[in-house]
Amino acid sequence: MIELSTVYGVATVVYALAAVGLLAWLTRVPGSKRLYCYPVVAAVGISAVTTALSLVGVGVLTVGGSPLDVPSVLDDLIAYSLLWAVAALLANESREMVGVFALVPAVQVVAFNGAAVLGGVVGLVGLFVVVAGHVLLAYLLLGPVWKRAQSIPDRQRLLHWKARNLLLFLIGMLIVFALLGVAGVFDAYVSGVLGEYLGALIRVGFAGFLFANVDAIATDGAAGGLLDTAGPDADHDRSGATGD
C-alpha cells in the first residue's frame, strides 16, 4: 500500500505543476479578464504550499486528543472562499453578495474542523452549519443570483451556470465524504487519499474549466457588475463618440 505521505507528496507536485501551468496560461488571457483568473490561480498555488507544509508536519497540532492540520484548514478556508467568490463574480454580483459567497465557505470550514475536534453536541452543531451553508449557497445561486444573471450576456450567463453547477456538485460530494469520514465510515488512510483527490479535483478542475472558457466573460461594461472595467460613463462615452 502506498504511504499516505507519498500521497501528500504527489498532491504537492500536482498543485505546483498546475500552478506553474496556470501562470503560463495566464499570459495568454486578455488583461481585462485576468481579474477573474487570479483567485483560482491563488487557490491552486496556496494548496501547493499548504500541502507541502502538512507533508513535513508543520502546523499539525493535537487539540482535545484529535489531530488538527492547521495548514490544511487554512488551505480549505482560502480556496473554497475564493472559488465561490469567483462563481458569484461570473454573475456580476455586488460586493455584498460576493462577500457572502466568500464568508459562508469560511464559516463551513471552521465549523467542520471544530466538529471533528470537539465532537459531542458542539460537533453536531458544526456539522449542521456545514450542511446548512451548502443549502444556503444553493438557494442563493438558484434564486437571487440566477435572477441577477439574466442581465448579463448569454455566453457569460452560461459560463456562470456551468461554474455554479460544477461547484455545487463537487463540493456537495466533498461534504458527503467529510460527513461519512466523521462518522467513521473510512479509516485515516482512505480519508486522506479521497480528501486529497477531491480537493485537487475541485481546485485544479475548476481552474482549468475557468481558463478554458475565459473568452465567454464579458468585460465591456454591459453587465455593470463588480469587475466592470468600462466604468459608469462607458455608455455616455460611446454615445458621445457616435454623435446625435
mmCIF file with all atom_site columns, C-alpha atoms in Angstrom, residues 2 8 10 13 24-25 29 48 52-53 59 86 93 96 118-119 125 131 157 161 170 178 191 212 224 238:
data_model
loop_
_atom_site.group_PDB
_atom_site.id
_atom_site.type_symbol
_atom_site.label_atom_id
_atom_site.label_alt_id
_atom_site.label_comp_id
_atom_site.label_asym_id
_atom_site.label_entity_id
_atom_site.label_seq_id
_atom_site.pdbx_PDB_ins_code
_atom_site.Cartn_x
_atom_site.Cartn_y
_atom_site.Cartn_z
_atom_site.occupancy
_atom_site.B_iso_or_equiv
_atom_site.pdbx_formal_charge
_atom_site.auth_seq_id
_atom_site.auth_comp_id
_atom_site.auth_asym_id
_atom_site.auth_atom_id
_atom_site.pdbx_PDB_model_num
ATOM 1  C CA . ILE A 1 2   ? 1.263   3.489  -0.856  1.00 0.00 ? 2   ILE A CA 1
ATOM 2  C CA . TYR A 1 8   ? 0.609   14.149 0.057   1.00 0.00 ? 8   TYR A CA 1
ATOM 3  C CA . VAL A 1 10  ? 2.178   13.607 -5.140  1.00 0.00 ? 10  VAL A CA 1
ATOM 4  C CA . VAL A 1 13  ? 3.692   18.149 -7.051  1.00 0.00 ? 13  VAL A CA 1
ATOM 5  C CA . ALA A 1 24  ? 1.921   30.362 -18.089 1.00 0.00 ? 24  ALA A CA 1
ATOM 6  C CA . TRP A 1 25  ? -1.633  30.165 -19.427 1.00 0.00 ? 25  TRP A CA 1
ATOM 7  C CA . VAL A 1 29  ? -5.514  35.697 -21.148 1.00 0.00 ? 29  VAL A CA 1
ATOM 8  C CA . ALA A 1 48  ? 0.766   23.563 -3.145  1.00 0.00 ? 48  ALA A CA 1
ATOM 9  C CA . ALA A 1 52  ? 3.861   20.677 1.427   1.00 0.00 ? 52  ALA A CA 1
ATOM 10 C CA . LEU A 1 53  ? 3.683   22.042 4.991   1.00 0.00 ? 53  LEU A CA 1
ATOM 11 C CA . GLY A 1 59  ? 1.420   23.237 11.863  1.00 0.00 ? 59  GLY A CA 1
ATOM 12 C CA . VAL A 1 86  ? -15.481 33.673 -8.479  1.00 0.00 ? 86  VAL A CA 1
ATOM 13 C CA . GLU A 1 93  ? -22.884 40.199 -8.394  1.00 0.00 ? 93  GLU A CA 1
ATOM 14 C CA . GLU A 1 96  ? -22.025 42.420 -0.688  1.00 0.00 ? 96  GLU A CA 1
ATOM 15 C CA . LEU A 1 118 ? -14.650 18.802 19.686  1.00 0.00 ? 118 LEU A CA 1
ATOM 16 C CA . GLY A 1 119 ? -17.345 16.247 18.907  1.00 0.00 ? 119 GLY A CA 1
ATOM 17 C CA . VAL A 1 125 ? -23.982 21.833 15.563  1.00 0.00 ? 125 VAL A CA 1
ATOM 18 C CA . VAL A 1 131 ? -24.829 21.319 5.512   1.00 0.00 ? 131 VAL A CA 1
ATOM 19 C CA . ARG A 1 157 ? -24.526 33.529 -18.098 1.00 0.00 ? 157 ARG A CA 1
ATOM 20 C CA . TRP A 1 161 ? -24.434 28.361 -14.845 1.00 0.00 ? 161 TRP A CA 1
ATOM 21 C CA . LEU A 1 170 ? -18.131 18.698 -6.406  1.00 0.00 ? 170 LEU A CA 1
ATOM 22 C CA . ALA A 1 178 ? -16.441 14.502 5.013   1.00 0.00 ? 178 ALA A CA 1
ATOM 23 C CA . SER A 1 191 ? -9.921  9.583  4.224   1.00 0.00 ? 191 SER A CA 1
ATOM 24 C CA . ALA A 1 212 ? -10.763 27.110 -20.924 1.00 0.00 ? 212 ALA A CA 1
ATOM 25 C CA . GLY A 1 224 ? -22.361 46.645 -14.811 1.00 0.00 ? 224 GLY A CA 1
ATOM 26 C CA . ARG A 1 238 ? -19.863 55.580 -26.649 1.00 0.00 ? 238 ARG A CA 1
#
